[in-house]
Amino acid sequence: MARPKSENVQINISIPAEWKKELENLARIYSVEEGETVTFLDLMRRGIQEKYQLGVRDNE
């Protein structure tokens, strides 16, 4: 069975290694608080969404 087509796009960015380390640490804290796995990429998505007030979408 074919996967449903996603409207998401993939981009590649570079961030300082220290930012990634800090985001991973924050993601661990959020994971415990929320009771589910949160990745540093989830935090980046949330931050961009909040900063620019983008429409809410479920992560696919």
Tab-separated table of N, CA, C and O in Angstrom:
chain	number	residue	atom	x	y	z
A	1	MET	N	0.841	-1.173	0.000
A	1	MET	CA	0.000	0.000	0.000
A	1	MET	C	0.892	1.243	0.000
A	1	MET	O	1.843	1.349	0.767
A	2	ALA	N	0.586	2.195	-0.852
A	2	ALA	CA	1.396	3.407	-0.975
A	2	ALA	C	1.165	4.337	0.216
A	2	ALA	O	0.067	4.409	0.765
A	3	ARG	N	2.224	5.024	0.591
A	3	ARG	CA	2.121	6.023	1.660
A	3	ARG	C	1.351	7.230	1.162
A	3	ARG	O	1.517	7.637	0.014
A	4	PRO	N	0.515	7.819	2.034
A	4	PRO	CA	-0.165	9.041	1.612
A	4	PRO	C	0.860	10.150	1.371
A	4	PRO	O	1.853	10.249	2.086
A	5	LYS	N	0.621	10.949	0.352
A	5	LYS	CA	1.551	12.019	0.024
A	5	LYS	C	1.487	13.114	1.088
A	5	LYS	O	0.426	13.577	1.456
A	6	SER	N	2.635	13.521	1.582
A	6	SER	CA	2.730	14.564	2.589
A	6	SER	C	2.926	15.912	1.910
A	6	SER	O	3.534	16.002	0.851
A	7	GLU	N	2.410	16.959	2.537
A	7	GLU	CA	2.620	18.300	2.011
A	7	GLU	C	3.855	18.937	2.629
A	7	GLU	O	4.150	20.106	2.373
A	8	ASN	N	4.579	18.172	3.435
A	8	ASN	CA	5.799	18.676	4.053
A	8	ASN	C	6.935	18.678	3.046
A	8	ASN	O	6.945	17.905	2.091
A	9	VAL	N	7.902	19.562	3.277
A	9	VAL	CA	9.121	19.586	2.479
A	9	VAL	C	10.302	19.453	3.425
A	9	VAL	O	10.223	19.821	4.597
A	10	GLN	N	11.379	18.910	2.913
A	10	GLN	CA	12.580	18.742	3.718
A	10	GLN	C	13.579	19.819	3.332
A	10	GLN	O	13.777	20.093	2.146
A	11	ILE	N	14.190	20.439	4.344
A	11	ILE	CA	15.237	21.417	4.094
A	11	ILE	C	16.462	21.028	4.899
A	11	ILE	O	16.359	20.327	5.900
A	12	ASN	N	17.598	21.484	4.458
A	12	ASN	CA	18.846	21.238	5.176
A	12	ASN	C	19.388	22.575	5.646
A	12	ASN	O	19.511	23.510	4.865
A	13	ILE	N	19.691	22.664	6.937
A	13	ILE	CA	20.280	23.879	7.492
A	13	ILE	C	21.474	23.501	8.346
A	13	ILE	O	21.585	22.366	8.805
A	14	SER	N	22.326	24.463	8.554
A	14	SER	CA	23.461	24.275	9.460
A	14	SER	C	23.224	25.140	10.685
A	14	SER	O	22.819	26.292	10.563
A	15	ILE	N	23.458	24.544	11.845
A	15	ILE	CA	23.395	25.296	13.098
A	15	ILE	C	24.673	24.993	13.865
A	15	ILE	O	25.284	23.935	13.669
A	16	PRO	N	25.067	25.896	14.732
A	16	PRO	CA	26.268	25.613	15.535
A	16	PRO	C	26.080	24.350	16.381
A	16	PRO	O	24.977	24.076	16.879
A	17	ALA	N	27.154	23.609	16.538
A	17	ALA	CA	27.105	22.360	17.317
A	17	ALA	C	26.607	22.622	18.731
A	17	ALA	O	25.871	21.808	19.294
A	18	GLU	N	26.977	23.754	19.309
A	18	GLU	CA	26.553	24.087	20.671
A	18	GLU	C	25.034	24.256	20.741
A	18	GLU	O	24.411	23.859	21.717
A	19	TRP	N	24.428	24.853	19.713
A	19	TRP	CA	22.962	25.006	19.675
A	19	TRP	C	22.305	23.636	19.682
A	19	TRP	O	21.336	23.397	20.388
A	20	LYS	N	22.836	22.734	18.853
A	20	LYS	CA	22.254	21.387	18.775
A	20	LYS	C	22.345	20.696	20.128
A	20	LYS	O	21.386	20.075	20.592
A	21	LYS	N	23.473	20.820	20.773
A	21	LYS	CA	23.670	20.205	22.090
A	21	LYS	C	22.649	20.760	23.087
A	21	LYS	O	22.019	20.008	23.828
A	22	GLU	N	22.489	22.081	23.103
A	22	GLU	CA	21.532	22.709	24.020
A	22	GLU	C	20.097	22.301	23.690
A	22	GLU	O	19.288	22.044	24.590
A	23	LEU	N	19.766	22.250	22.404
A	23	LEU	CA	18.417	21.837	22.001
A	23	LEU	C	18.147	20.384	22.387
A	23	LEU	O	17.038	20.040	22.802
A	24	GLU	N	19.150	19.528	22.260
A	24	GLU	CA	18.977	18.126	22.663
A	24	GLU	C	18.730	18.031	24.168
A	24	GLU	O	17.891	17.232	24.605
A	25	ASN	N	19.443	18.834	24.949
A	25	ASN	CA	19.226	18.831	26.398
A	25	ASN	C	17.816	19.317	26.734
A	25	ASN	O	17.131	18.728	27.575
A	26	LEU	N	17.387	20.392	26.082
A	26	LEU	CA	16.026	20.892	26.296
A	26	LEU	C	14.988	19.858	25.871
A	26	LEU	O	13.959	19.679	26.529
A	27	ALA	N	15.245	19.162	24.769
A	27	ALA	CA	14.307	18.148	24.282
A	27	ALA	C	14.137	17.033	25.302
A	27	ALA	O	13.026	16.530	25.501
A	28	ARG	N	15.214	16.648	25.976
A	28	ARG	CA	15.114	15.621	27.016
A	28	ARG	C	14.204	16.090	28.147
A	28	ARG	O	13.373	15.348	28.651
A	29	ILE	N	14.371	17.345	28.535
A	29	ILE	CA	13.540	17.911	29.608
A	29	ILE	C	12.073	17.940	29.184
A	29	ILE	O	11.188	17.517	29.930
A	30	TYR	N	11.804	18.432	27.975
A	30	TYR	CA	10.432	18.487	27.478
A	30	TYR	C	9.837	17.092	27.357
A	30	TYR	O	8.658	16.897	27.618
A	31	SER	N	10.641	16.118	26.961
A	31	SER	CA	10.149	14.742	26.825
A	31	SER	C	9.629	14.222	28.160
A	31	SER	O	8.571	13.600	28.225
A	32	VAL	N	10.377	14.492	29.223
A	32	VAL	CA	9.962	14.051	30.552
A	32	VAL	C	8.690	14.795	30.964
A	32	VAL	O	7.725	14.191	31.440
A	33	GLU	N	8.674	16.118	30.772
A	33	GLU	CA	7.519	16.923	31.170
A	33	GLU	C	6.251	16.542	30.420
A	33	GLU	O	5.165	16.522	30.982
A	34	GLU	N	6.398	16.246	29.121
A	34	GLU	CA	5.230	15.956	28.293
A	34	GLU	C	4.880	14.472	28.253
A	34	GLU	O	3.837	14.100	27.724
A	35	GLY	N	5.751	13.636	28.750
A	35	GLY	CA	5.475	12.204	28.771
A	35	GLY	C	5.521	11.552	27.403
A	35	GLY	O	4.962	10.479	27.212
A	36	GLU	N	6.190	12.197	26.470
A	36	GLU	CA	6.380	11.610	25.140
A	36	GLU	C	7.680	12.144	24.561
A	36	GLU	O	8.194	13.169	25.011
A	37	THR	N	8.200	11.457	23.572
A	37	THR	CA	9.478	11.849	22.995
A	37	THR	C	9.364	13.170	22.249
A	37	THR	O	8.486	13.349	21.408
A	38	VAL	N	10.241	14.080	22.594
A	38	VAL	CA	10.366	15.359	21.899
A	38	VAL	C	11.799	15.436	21.404
A	38	VAL	O	12.734	15.206	22.175
A	39	THR	N	11.986	15.732	20.124
A	39	THR	CA	13.334	15.819	19.564
A	39	THR	C	13.760	17.274	19.434
A	39	THR	O	12.931	18.186	19.501
A	40	PHE	N	15.047	17.472	19.201
A	40	PHE	CA	15.516	18.840	19.002
A	40	PHE	C	14.887	19.436	17.750
A	40	PHE	O	14.638	20.639	17.685
A	41	LEU	N	14.571	18.606	16.770
A	41	LEU	CA	13.894	19.104	15.563
A	41	LEU	C	12.474	19.555	15.882
A	41	LEU	O	11.987	20.555	15.340
A	42	ASP	N	11.792	18.835	16.780
A	42	ASP	CA	10.455	19.263	17.219
A	42	ASP	C	10.529	20.647	17.851
A	42	ASP	O	9.680	21.499	17.601
A	43	LEU	N	11.564	20.870	18.670
A	43	LEU	CA	11.718	22.174	19.308
A	43	LEU	C	11.971	23.266	18.280
A	43	LEU	O	11.449	24.381	18.401
A	44	MET	N	12.752	22.955	17.256
A	44	MET	CA	13.002	23.939	16.205
A	44	MET	C	11.710	24.270	15.461
A	44	MET	O	11.417	25.443	15.202
A	45	ARG	N	10.927	23.239	15.147
A	45	ARG	CA	9.647	23.473	14.464
A	45	ARG	C	8.723	24.336	15.315
A	45	ARG	O	8.105	25.279	14.833
A	46	ARG	N	8.628	23.994	16.604
A	46	ARG	CA	7.764	24.757	17.512
A	46	ARG	C	8.207	26.216	17.593
A	46	ARG	O	7.387	27.133	17.592
A	47	GLY	N	9.520	26.417	17.697
A	47	GLY	CA	10.046	27.771	17.807
A	47	GLY	C	9.746	28.604	16.569
A	47	GLY	O	9.330	29.762	16.667
A	48	ILE	N	9.939	28.018	15.395
A	48	ILE	CA	9.652	28.728	14.147
A	48	ILE	C	8.165	29.017	14.047
A	48	ILE	O	7.751	30.130	13.691
A	49	GLN	N	7.350	28.023	14.378
A	49	GLN	CA	5.901	28.182	14.305
A	49	GLN	C	5.423	29.305	15.222
A	49	GLN	O	4.626	30.161	14.823
A	50	GLU	N	5.952	29.329	16.446
A	50	GLU	CA	5.544	30.345	17.412
A	50	GLU	C	6.067	31.727	17.028
A	50	GLU	O	5.330	32.712	17.057
A	51	LYS	N	7.328	31.812	16.656
A	51	LYS	CA	7.948	33.100	16.319
A	51	LYS	C	7.216	33.788	15.178
A	51	LYS	O	6.978	34.983	15.200
A	52	TYR	N	6.858	33.017	14.155
A	52	TYR	CA	6.246	33.597	12.965
A	52	TYR	C	4.746	33.365	12.888
A	52	TYR	O	4.138	33.624	11.862
A	53	GLN	N	4.174	32.891	13.981
A	53	GLN	CA	2.727	32.680	14.110
A	53	GLN	C	2.160	31.921	12.900
A	53	GLN	O	1.167	32.328	12.287
A	54	LEU	N	2.790	30.819	12.586
A	54	LEU	CA	2.357	29.994	11.460
A	54	LEU	C	1.207	29.103	11.889
A	54	LEU	O	1.073	28.774	13.064
A	55	GLY	N	0.385	28.695	10.941
A	55	GLY	CA	-0.763	27.842	11.240
A	55	GLY	C	-0.341	26.547	11.891
A	55	GLY	O	0.731	26.011	11.621
A	56	VAL	N	-1.187	26.051	12.767
A	56	VAL	CA	-0.904	24.809	13.481
A	56	VAL	C	-1.210	23.640	12.576
A	56	VAL	O	-2.285	23.559	11.986
A	57	ARG	N	-0.252	22.716	12.477
A	57	ARG	CA	-0.428	21.495	11.692
A	57	ARG	C	0.109	20.331	12.489
A	57	ARG	O	1.076	20.474	13.212
A	58	ASP	N	-0.488	19.179	12.319
A	58	ASP	CA	0.048	17.973	12.937
A	58	ASP	C	1.313	17.599	12.197
A	58	ASP	O	1.404	17.735	10.981
A	59	ASN	N	2.319	17.126	12.939
A	59	ASN	CA	3.528	16.623	12.294
A	59	ASN	C	3.187	15.304	11.637
A	59	ASN	O	2.613	14.423	12.233
A	60	GLU	N	3.562	15.179	10.388
A	60	GLU	CA	3.249	13.946	9.640
A	60	GLU	C	4.465	13.084	9.513
A	60	GLU	O	5.543	13.523	9.552
